[in-house]
mmCIF file of C-alpha atoms in Angstrom:
data_model
loop_
_atom_site.group_PDB
_atom_site.id
_atom_site.type_symbol
_atom_site.label_atom_id
_atom_site.label_comp_id
_atom_site.label_asym_id
_atom_site.label_seq_id
_atom_site.Cartn_x
_atom_site.Cartn_y
_atom_site.Cartn_z
ATOM 1 C CA MET A 19 -59.805 -68.148 41.101
ATOM 2 C CA THR A 20 -57.506 -69.152 43.957
ATOM 3 C CA ARG A 21 -54.120 -70.720 43.322
ATOM 4 C CA PHE A 22 -52.036 -72.982 45.562
ATOM 5 C CA GLY A 23 -48.636 -74.636 45.559
ATOM 6 C CA ILE A 24 -48.157 -78.277 46.597
ATOM 7 C CA LEU A 25 -44.902 -79.862 47.768
ATOM 8 C CA THR A 26 -43.787 -83.255 49.077
ATOM 9 C CA SER A 27 -40.906 -83.190 51.540
ATOM 10 C CA GLY A 28 -38.780 -85.669 53.470
ATOM 11 C CA GLY A 29 -38.678 -89.387 52.756
ATOM 12 C CA ASP A 30 -40.802 -90.716 49.918
ATOM 13 C CA CYS A 31 -43.830 -92.792 50.806
ATOM 14 C CA PRO A 32 -46.483 -94.866 49.019
ATOM 15 C CA GLY A 33 -49.572 -92.686 48.648
ATOM 16 C CA LEU A 34 -47.988 -89.284 48.004
ATOM 17 C CA ASN A 35 -49.211 -89.255 44.416
ATOM 18 C CA ALA A 36 -52.714 -90.191 45.534
ATOM 19 C CA VAL A 37 -52.770 -87.125 47.812
ATOM 20 C CA ILE A 38 -51.712 -84.883 44.933
ATOM 21 C CA ARG A 39 -54.336 -86.426 42.670
ATOM 22 C CA GLY A 40 -57.130 -86.108 45.246
ATOM 23 C CA ALA A 41 -56.280 -82.463 45.907
ATOM 24 C CA VAL A 42 -56.088 -81.442 42.263
ATOM 25 C CA LEU A 43 -59.243 -83.269 41.191
ATOM 26 C CA LYS A 44 -61.455 -81.954 43.992
ATOM 27 C CA GLY A 45 -59.808 -78.549 44.095
ATOM 28 C CA GLU A 46 -60.471 -77.952 40.405
ATOM 29 C CA THR A 47 -63.917 -79.537 40.274
ATOM 30 C CA VAL A 48 -65.500 -78.305 43.496
ATOM 31 C CA HIS A 49 -63.614 -75.142 44.458
ATOM 32 C CA GLY A 50 -62.338 -73.876 41.105
ATOM 33 C CA GLN A 51 -58.764 -73.900 42.443
ATOM 34 C CA GLU A 52 -55.535 -73.943 40.422
ATOM 35 C CA PHE A 53 -52.350 -75.715 41.472
ATOM 36 C CA VAL A 54 -48.631 -75.775 40.819
ATOM 37 C CA GLY A 55 -46.221 -78.325 42.213
ATOM 38 C CA PHE A 56 -42.893 -77.355 43.787
ATOM 39 C CA LEU A 57 -40.132 -79.681 42.616
ATOM 40 C CA ASP A 58 -37.975 -81.549 45.134
ATOM 41 C CA GLY A 59 -39.784 -80.385 48.231
ATOM 42 C CA TRP A 60 -38.853 -77.113 49.910
ATOM 43 C CA ARG A 61 -36.071 -76.589 47.357
ATOM 44 C CA GLY A 62 -38.671 -75.875 44.691
ATOM 45 C CA LEU A 63 -40.391 -73.380 46.980
ATOM 46 C CA ILE A 64 -37.277 -71.371 47.841
ATOM 47 C CA GLU A 65 -35.912 -71.511 44.267
ATOM 48 C CA ASN A 66 -39.237 -70.998 42.430
ATOM 49 C CA ASP A 67 -38.898 -74.308 40.589
ATOM 50 C CA VAL A 68 -42.402 -75.483 39.710
ATOM 51 C CA MET A 69 -44.486 -77.630 37.386
ATOM 52 C CA PRO A 70 -48.164 -77.177 36.510
ATOM 53 C CA LEU A 71 -50.663 -79.511 38.149
ATOM 54 C CA ASP A 72 -54.016 -80.122 36.484
ATOM 55 C CA ARG A 73 -56.355 -83.023 35.757
ATOM 56 C CA SER A 74 -54.250 -84.333 32.893
ATOM 57 C CA SER A 75 -51.005 -84.296 34.904
ATOM 58 C CA VAL A 76 -52.496 -86.321 37.798
ATOM 59 C CA ARG A 77 -54.401 -88.853 35.683
ATOM 60 C CA GLY A 78 -53.834 -92.436 36.881
ATOM 61 C CA LEU A 79 -51.588 -91.414 39.781
ATOM 62 C CA SER A 80 -53.332 -93.182 42.666
ATOM 63 C CA HIS A 81 -51.561 -96.514 42.123
ATOM 64 C CA GLN A 82 -48.076 -95.064 41.565
ATOM 65 C CA GLY A 83 -45.535 -95.076 44.382
ATOM 66 C CA GLY A 84 -43.115 -92.241 45.049
ATOM 67 C CA THR A 85 -43.964 -88.657 44.117
ATOM 68 C CA ILE A 86 -44.135 -87.002 40.706
ATOM 69 C CA LEU A 87 -42.953 -83.772 42.356
ATOM 70 C CA GLY A 88 -39.782 -85.283 43.755
ATOM 71 C CA THR A 89 -38.628 -84.756 47.314
ATOM 72 C CA SER A 90 -35.516 -83.823 49.251
ATOM 73 C CA ARG A 91 -34.166 -83.253 52.745
ATOM 74 C CA VAL A 92 -33.693 -79.532 52.045
ATOM 75 C CA GLY A 93 -35.551 -77.290 54.489
ATOM 76 C CA PRO A 94 -37.178 -73.923 53.713
ATOM 77 C CA TYR A 95 -34.593 -72.131 55.850
ATOM 78 C CA ALA A 96 -31.598 -73.991 54.409
ATOM 79 C CA GLU A 97 -28.591 -71.897 53.446
ATOM 80 C CA PRO A 98 -27.607 -70.311 51.148
ATOM 81 C CA HIS A 99 -30.905 -69.750 49.291
ATOM 82 C CA GLY A 100 -33.510 -70.416 51.956
ATOM 83 C CA GLY A 101 -35.358 -68.169 54.357
ATOM 84 C CA ILE A 102 -38.675 -66.417 54.715
ATOM 85 C CA GLU A 103 -37.899 -63.804 52.047
ATOM 86 C CA ALA A 104 -37.147 -66.483 49.435
ATOM 87 C CA VAL A 105 -40.429 -68.204 50.288
ATOM 88 C CA ARG A 106 -42.352 -64.946 50.005
ATOM 89 C CA ARG A 107 -40.732 -64.130 46.653
ATOM 90 C CA THR A 108 -41.806 -67.450 45.160
ATOM 91 C CA ILE A 109 -45.342 -67.155 46.520
ATOM 92 C CA ALA A 110 -45.600 -63.688 45.003
ATOM 93 C CA ALA A 111 -44.012 -64.733 41.698
ATOM 94 C CA GLN A 112 -46.493 -67.602 41.343
ATOM 95 C CA SER A 113 -49.453 -65.510 42.565
ATOM 96 C CA LEU A 114 -50.255 -68.124 45.196
ATOM 97 C CA ASP A 115 -52.908 -67.855 47.871
ATOM 98 C CA GLY A 116 -51.233 -70.524 49.981
ATOM 99 C CA VAL A 117 -49.044 -73.620 50.217
ATOM 100 C CA ILE A 118 -49.945 -77.269 50.870
ATOM 101 C CA ALA A 119 -47.008 -79.147 52.423
ATOM 102 C CA ILE A 120 -47.149 -82.958 52.449
ATOM 103 C CA GLY A 121 -44.618 -84.480 54.826
ATOM 104 C CA GLY A 122 -43.716 -85.831 58.231
ATOM 105 C CA GLU A 123 -42.614 -84.306 61.506
ATOM 106 C CA GLY A 124 -39.825 -82.196 60.002
ATOM 107 C CA THR A 125 -42.150 -80.805 57.354
ATOM 108 C CA ALA A 126 -44.805 -79.992 59.950
ATOM 109 C CA SER A 127 -42.207 -78.216 62.116
ATOM 110 C CA ALA A 128 -41.014 -76.113 59.182
ATOM 111 C CA SER A 129 -44.628 -75.370 58.220
ATOM 112 C CA LYS A 130 -45.417 -74.239 61.748
ATOM 113 C CA ARG A 131 -42.460 -71.835 61.667
ATOM 114 C CA LEU A 132 -43.475 -70.447 58.282
ATOM 115 C CA HIS A 133 -47.058 -69.980 59.475
ATOM 116 C CA GLY A 134 -45.708 -68.084 62.466
ATOM 117 C CA GLU A 135 -44.009 -65.710 60.026
ATOM 118 C CA GLY A 136 -47.228 -65.053 58.148
ATOM 119 C CA VAL A 137 -47.160 -67.655 55.364
ATOM 120 C CA ASN A 138 -50.532 -69.163 54.432
ATOM 121 C CA ILE A 139 -49.722 -72.855 54.776
ATOM 122 C CA VAL A 140 -51.443 -76.130 55.661
ATOM 123 C CA GLY A 141 -50.214 -79.706 55.947
ATOM 124 C CA VAL A 142 -50.922 -83.317 55.084
ATOM 125 C CA PRO A 143 -49.228 -85.845 57.424
ATOM 126 C CA LYS A 144 -46.961 -88.464 55.890
ATOM 127 C CA THR A 145 -44.791 -91.107 57.524
ATOM 128 C CA ILE A 146 -44.611 -94.854 57.118
ATOM 129 C CA ASP A 147 -43.623 -95.068 60.804
ATOM 130 C CA ASN A 148 -47.203 -94.089 61.833
ATOM 131 C CA ASP A 149 -45.713 -92.080 64.716
ATOM 132 C CA LEU A 150 -47.700 -88.821 64.519
ATOM 133 C CA ASP A 151 -49.948 -88.645 67.562
ATOM 134 C CA ALA A 152 -52.560 -86.345 66.018
ATOM 135 C CA THR A 153 -53.731 -88.908 63.446
ATOM 136 C CA ASP A 154 -54.832 -92.505 63.919
ATOM 137 C CA TYR A 155 -53.024 -93.693 60.785
ATOM 138 C CA THR A 156 -50.717 -92.147 58.234
ATOM 139 C CA PHE A 157 -50.771 -93.297 54.620
ATOM 140 C CA GLY A 158 -47.784 -95.447 53.691
ATOM 141 C CA PHE A 159 -47.882 -97.364 56.973
ATOM 142 C CA ASP A 160 -50.239 -100.063 55.726
ATOM 143 C CA THR A 161 -48.081 -100.561 52.623
ATOM 144 C CA ALA A 162 -44.915 -100.829 54.721
ATOM 145 C CA VAL A 163 -46.557 -103.428 56.970
ATOM 146 C CA GLU A 164 -47.656 -105.476 53.942
ATOM 147 C CA ILE A 165 -44.128 -105.410 52.492
ATOM 148 C CA ALA A 166 -42.560 -106.370 55.827
ATOM 149 C CA THR A 167 -45.111 -109.152 56.352
ATOM 150 C CA GLU A 168 -44.309 -110.621 52.946
ATOM 151 C CA ALA A 169 -40.604 -110.473 53.814
ATOM 152 C CA ILE A 170 -41.285 -112.397 57.044
ATOM 153 C CA ASP A 171 -43.221 -115.049 55.118
ATOM 154 C CA ARG A 172 -40.361 -115.453 52.653
ATOM 155 C CA LEU A 173 -37.654 -115.523 55.309
ATOM 156 C CA ARG A 174 -39.512 -118.166 57.291
ATOM 157 C CA THR A 175 -39.472 -120.570 54.356
ATOM 158 C CA THR A 176 -35.715 -120.324 53.935
ATOM 159 C CA GLY A 177 -35.205 -120.357 57.695
ATOM 160 C CA ASN A 178 -37.249 -123.537 57.990
ATOM 161 C CA SER A 179 -35.279 -125.154 55.161
ATOM 162 C CA HIS A 180 -31.941 -124.563 56.896
ATOM 163 C CA LYS A 181 -33.172 -124.666 60.506
ATOM 164 C CA ARG A 182 -31.804 -121.173 61.001
ATOM 165 C CA CYS A 183 -32.865 -118.239 63.141
ATOM 166 C CA MET A 184 -33.830 -115.311 60.895
ATOM 167 C CA VAL A 185 -33.640 -111.701 62.101
ATOM 168 C CA LEU A 186 -35.516 -109.114 60.015
ATOM 169 C CA GLU A 187 -34.878 -105.406 60.561
ATOM 170 C CA VAL A 188 -37.633 -102.958 59.606
ATOM 171 C CA MET A 189 -37.931 -99.182 59.857
ATOM 172 C CA GLY A 190 -38.975 -97.403 63.034
ATOM 173 C CA ARG A 191 -36.729 -94.771 64.631
ATOM 174 C CA HIS A 192 -38.827 -93.831 67.669
ATOM 175 C CA ALA A 193 -41.868 -96.066 67.253
ATOM 176 C CA GLY A 194 -42.174 -99.781 66.606
ATOM 177 C CA TRP A 195 -45.518 -99.856 64.802
ATOM 178 C CA ILE A 196 -44.204 -101.465 61.599
ATOM 179 C CA ALA A 197 -42.324 -104.114 63.580
ATOM 180 C CA LEU A 198 -45.311 -104.779 65.840
ATOM 181 C CA TYR A 199 -47.943 -105.066 63.107
ATOM 182 C CA SER A 200 -45.829 -107.038 60.636
ATOM 183 C CA GLY A 201 -44.463 -109.245 63.401
ATOM 184 C CA ILE A 202 -47.956 -110.118 64.574
ATOM 185 C CA ALA A 203 -49.169 -110.678 60.998
ATOM 186 C CA GLY A 204 -46.157 -112.840 60.154
ATOM 187 C CA GLY A 205 -46.243 -114.868 63.366
ATOM 188 C CA ALA A 206 -42.814 -113.722 64.578
ATOM 189 C CA HIS A 207 -41.433 -115.426 67.686
ATOM 190 C CA ALA A 208 -40.016 -112.148 69.045
ATOM 191 C CA ILE A 209 -40.708 -108.507 68.193
ATOM 192 C CA LEU A 210 -38.181 -105.905 69.323
ATOM 193 C CA ILE A 211 -39.196 -102.226 69.331
ATOM 194 C CA PRO A 212 -37.631 -98.905 70.446
ATOM 195 C CA GLU A 213 -40.196 -98.410 73.209
ATOM 196 C CA GLN A 214 -39.241 -101.653 74.978
ATOM 197 C CA PRO A 215 -35.588 -102.600 75.593
ATOM 198 C CA GLU A 216 -35.101 -106.348 75.906
ATOM 199 C CA SER A 217 -31.986 -108.079 77.221
ATOM 200 C CA ILE A 218 -29.951 -110.335 74.978
ATOM 201 C CA GLU A 219 -30.574 -113.095 77.525
ATOM 202 C CA GLN A 220 -34.329 -112.766 77.039
ATOM 203 C CA ILE A 221 -34.023 -112.676 73.245
ATOM 204 C CA CYS A 222 -31.859 -115.795 73.246
ATOM 205 C CA ALA A 223 -34.259 -117.544 75.630
ATOM 206 C CA TRP A 224 -37.107 -116.925 73.175
ATOM 207 C CA VAL A 225 -34.995 -118.185 70.273
ATOM 208 C CA SER A 226 -33.908 -121.322 72.125
ATOM 209 C CA SER A 227 -37.478 -122.049 73.180
ATOM 210 C CA VAL A 228 -38.598 -121.964 69.560
ATOM 211 C CA GLN A 229 -35.800 -124.284 68.450
ATOM 212 C CA SER A 230 -36.552 -126.726 71.264
ATOM 213 C CA ARG A 231 -39.999 -127.241 69.729
ATOM 214 C CA GLY A 232 -38.439 -128.077 66.384
ATOM 215 C CA ARG A 233 -39.231 -124.682 64.854
ATOM 216 C CA SER A 234 -36.996 -122.099 63.156
ATOM 217 C CA PRO A 235 -37.000 -118.828 65.114
ATOM 218 C CA MET A 236 -38.167 -115.599 63.445
ATOM 219 C CA VAL A 237 -37.199 -112.299 65.088
ATOM 220 C CA VAL A 238 -38.451 -108.898 63.874
ATOM 221 C CA VAL A 239 -36.565 -105.815 65.092
ATOM 222 C CA ALA A 240 -37.174 -102.101 64.496
ATOM 223 C CA GLU A 241 -34.116 -100.073 63.521
ATOM 224 C CA GLY A 242 -34.433 -97.942 66.673
ATOM 225 C CA PHE A 243 -34.391 -100.891 69.099
ATOM 226 C CA THR A 244 -31.741 -100.793 71.823
ATOM 227 C CA LEU A 245 -30.397 -103.369 74.204
ATOM 228 C CA PRO A 246 -30.414 -102.205 77.856
ATOM 229 C CA ASP A 247 -26.678 -101.411 77.815
ATOM 230 C CA MET A 248 -26.880 -99.264 74.641
ATOM 231 C CA ASP A 249 -26.874 -95.477 75.088
ATOM 232 C CA SER A 250 -28.501 -94.852 71.703
ATOM 233 C CA ALA A 251 -29.849 -96.648 68.639
ATOM 234 C CA HIS A 252 -27.294 -98.356 66.407
ATOM 235 C CA SER A 253 -25.863 -96.008 63.770
ATOM 236 C CA THR A 254 -22.686 -96.174 61.688
ATOM 237 C CA LYS A 255 -23.791 -94.169 58.635
ATOM 238 C CA GLY A 256 -23.414 -90.558 59.738
ATOM 239 C CA LEU A 257 -26.210 -87.990 59.822
ATOM 240 C CA ASP A 258 -29.220 -87.496 57.571
ATOM 241 C CA GLY A 259 -30.464 -84.207 56.098
ATOM 242 C CA PHE A 260 -32.078 -83.283 59.422
ATOM 243 C CA ASN A 261 -28.841 -83.951 61.368
ATOM 244 C CA ARG A 262 -30.237 -87.135 62.883
ATOM 245 C CA PRO A 263 -28.134 -90.310 63.022
ATOM 246 C CA ARG A 264 -28.822 -92.602 60.063
ATOM 247 C CA LEU A 265 -30.096 -95.759 61.704
ATOM 248 C CA GLY A 266 -29.750 -99.287 60.367
ATOM 249 C CA GLY A 267 -27.841 -102.430 61.172
ATOM 250 C CA ILE A 268 -29.140 -103.487 64.583
ATOM 251 C CA ALA A 269 -30.099 -106.855 63.025
ATOM 252 C CA ASP A 270 -26.468 -107.330 61.979
ATOM 253 C CA VAL A 271 -25.449 -106.638 65.579
ATOM 254 C CA LEU A 272 -27.956 -109.055 67.092
ATOM 255 C CA ALA A 273 -27.514 -112.009 64.700
ATOM 256 C CA PRO A 274 -23.940 -113.011 65.668
ATOM 257 C CA ILE A 275 -24.714 -112.530 69.370
ATOM 258 C CA ILE A 276 -27.763 -114.793 69.105
ATOM 259 C CA GLU A 277 -25.738 -117.409 67.233
ATOM 260 C CA GLU A 278 -22.904 -117.272 69.769
ATOM 261 C CA ASN A 279 -25.231 -117.600 72.760
ATOM 262 C CA THR A 280 -27.614 -120.229 71.381
ATOM 263 C CA GLY A 281 -25.512 -122.188 68.916
ATOM 264 C CA ILE A 282 -28.256 -121.679 66.310
ATOM 265 C CA GLU A 283 -27.103 -120.524 62.903
ATOM 266 C CA THR A 284 -28.531 -117.017 62.537
ATOM 267 C CA ARG A 285 -28.896 -114.706 59.555
ATOM 268 C CA ALA A 286 -29.852 -111.008 59.427
ATOM 269 C CA THR A 287 -31.817 -109.162 56.750
ATOM 270 C CA VAL A 288 -32.198 -105.380 56.685
ATOM 271 C CA LEU A 289 -35.313 -104.526 54.675
ATOM 272 C CA GLY A 290 -34.424 -100.841 54.297
ATOM 273 C CA HIS A 291 -35.909 -98.667 51.567
ATOM 274 C CA ILE A 292 -37.902 -101.529 50.055
ATOM 275 C CA GLN A 293 -40.528 -100.622 52.677
ATOM 276 C CA ARG A 294 -40.959 -97.164 51.152
ATOM 277 C CA GLY A 295 -41.171 -98.131 47.492
ATOM 278 C CA GLY A 296 -43.703 -99.570 45.117
ATOM 279 C CA SER A 297 -47.445 -99.231 44.768
ATOM 280 C CA PRO A 298 -49.546 -98.329 47.821
ATOM 281 C CA THR A 299 -52.121 -100.746 49.215
ATOM 282 C CA GLY A 300 -55.808 -100.101 48.686
ATOM 283 C CA PHE A 301 -56.136 -98.744 52.234
ATOM 284 C CA ASP A 302 -53.340 -96.233 51.679
ATOM 285 C CA ARG A 303 -54.735 -95.143 48.309
ATOM 286 C CA VAL A 304 -58.121 -94.423 49.881
ATOM 287 C CA LEU A 305 -56.692 -92.636 52.934
ATOM 288 C CA ALA A 306 -54.291 -90.540 50.842
ATOM 289 C CA THR A 307 -57.038 -89.569 48.405
ATOM 290 C CA ARG A 308 -59.381 -88.550 51.239
ATOM 291 C CA LEU A 309 -56.654 -86.436 52.871
ATOM 292 C CA GLY A 310 -55.870 -84.749 49.552
ATOM 293 C CA MET A 311 -59.517 -83.926 48.967
ATOM 294 C CA ALA A 312 -59.983 -82.671 52.539
ATOM 295 C CA VAL A 313 -57.024 -80.300 52.364
ATOM 296 C CA THR A 314 -58.673 -78.437 49.461
ATOM 297 C CA ASP A 315 -61.656 -77.754 51.722
ATOM 298 C CA MET A 316 -59.275 -76.410 54.346
ATOM 299 C CA VAL A 317 -57.533 -73.966 52.006
ATOM 300 C CA ALA A 318 -60.902 -72.940 50.564
ATOM 301 C CA ASP A 319 -61.877 -71.987 54.123
ATOM 302 C CA ARG A 320 -58.499 -70.227 54.572
ATOM 303 C CA ASP A 321 -58.004 -72.313 57.702
ATOM 304 C CA TRP A 322 -54.227 -71.879 57.820
ATOM 305 C CA GLY A 323 -51.740 -73.370 60.280
ATOM 306 C CA LYS A 324 -53.414 -76.765 60.449
ATOM 307 C CA MET A 325 -53.123 -80.221 58.957
ATOM 308 C CA VAL A 326 -55.703 -82.828 58.028
ATOM 309 C CA ALA A 327 -55.789 -86.042 60.059
ATOM 310 C CA LEU A 328 -57.704 -89.301 60.441
ATOM 311 C CA ARG A 329 -59.723 -89.785 63.623
ATOM 312 C CA GLY A 330 -61.677 -93.013 63.569
ATOM 313 C CA THR A 331 -63.174 -92.938 60.083
ATOM 314 C CA ASP A 332 -63.435 -89.130 59.922
ATOM 315 C CA ILE A 333 -61.009 -86.640 58.385
ATOM 316 C CA VAL A 334 -60.495 -83.759 60.833
ATOM 317 C CA ARG A 335 -58.312 -80.660 61.136
ATOM 318 C CA VAL A 336 -55.644 -80.247 63.821
ATOM 319 C CA ALA A 337 -53.293 -77.345 64.517
ATOM 320 C CA PHE A 338 -49.571 -77.808 63.881
ATOM 321 C CA ASP A 339 -48.994 -77.356 67.634
ATOM 322 C CA GLU A 340 -51.209 -80.347 68.364
ATOM 323 C CA ALA A 341 -49.718 -82.371 65.522
ATOM 324 C CA LEU A 342 -46.204 -81.879 66.907
ATOM 325 C CA ALA A 343 -47.032 -82.263 70.586
ATOM 326 C CA ALA A 344 -45.887 -85.874 70.894
ATOM 327 C CA HIS A 345 -44.764 -88.963 69.034
ATOM 328 C CA LYS A 346 -47.299 -91.764 68.855
ATOM 329 C CA THR A 347 -45.419 -94.694 70.307
ATOM 330 C CA VAL A 348 -46.527 -98.251 70.992
ATOM 331 C CA PRO A 349 -48.224 -98.310 74.429
ATOM 332 C CA GLN A 350 -46.707 -100.621 77.014
ATOM 333 C CA ASP A 351 -49.939 -102.585 77.467
ATOM 334 C CA GLN A 352 -50.303 -103.139 73.708
ATOM 335 C CA TYR A 353 -46.779 -104.548 73.510
ATOM 336 C CA GLN A 354 -47.233 -106.691 76.620
ATOM 337 C CA GLU A 355 -50.388 -108.351 75.285
ATOM 338 C CA VAL A 356 -48.338 -109.685 72.354
ATOM 339 C CA ARG A 357 -45.128 -110.310 74.311
ATOM 340 C CA VAL A 358 -46.756 -113.117 76.302
ATOM 341 C CA ILE A 359 -46.791 -115.357 73.212
ATOM 342 C CA PHE A 360 -43.133 -114.770 72.204
ATOM 343 C CA GLY A 361 -40.816 -117.751 72.120
#
């Protein structure tokens, strides 16, 4: 019987538990595999901190948000306990045939490095930003869009009541997919994304145009959006666990500028971690379950150094190199086709 370790790393995301459930159920039933879960991401791997995973421990997990394994920003090479020898010791101590790492770009990068050093490892892509180029969609994205869309609907009612301009900030460091999809779904009057700088003059022109028709303007902005004169995305919160600036607050920057330039009372809302919490949508539960099931086929085939991905309606396998080749950003033509109806 083969035995594998599963970990969830990086930011939490709706659908992680569904991946774990799908992997354990199919792995046990079809391939006769056993599983353990590493607690708190890579930390559990380098410190040999595990929990058993079997049918009873994953029962009813598909609708639960978060991850029963916990997660962290700790990397497998983090000092003082990390490194390839610590990873190998845990794998040997647990008699594992390989590791399944569920995570985003940082997790895939660490997995690629470990694979290069001889570790049997595969991946499952995870990011609500939907910015991995090797897969059409990542689980968690659909849930984040639904949450952001509901926030737009709610903000529009209060904005209409007070005749205010409402600015909603959603996640999206490099890619504006959440802002674009939720903004379209919620009928936003302007959508601001990292891929497309817009001048404050243009933003205010859209806002004023909406007010002139007797409407209350609704602006959706991704956290990574920059005005043309900004050298980098707005950040005042230091660095995260991967030494990247913690983004957040661009809506608070824009709102007073819009109010000053248009004379329209303007309020900002930063949606933040609400986008990552709660139960996954049906789409994300299905996608996550399919990815979890598919990764057990991959480890059964000993097809290491790859991750599962969605292409069209098919689950395929892609190498870590391909998965990390580029961010999937919003194409210029896709943004422009929506931009024509702003204001």
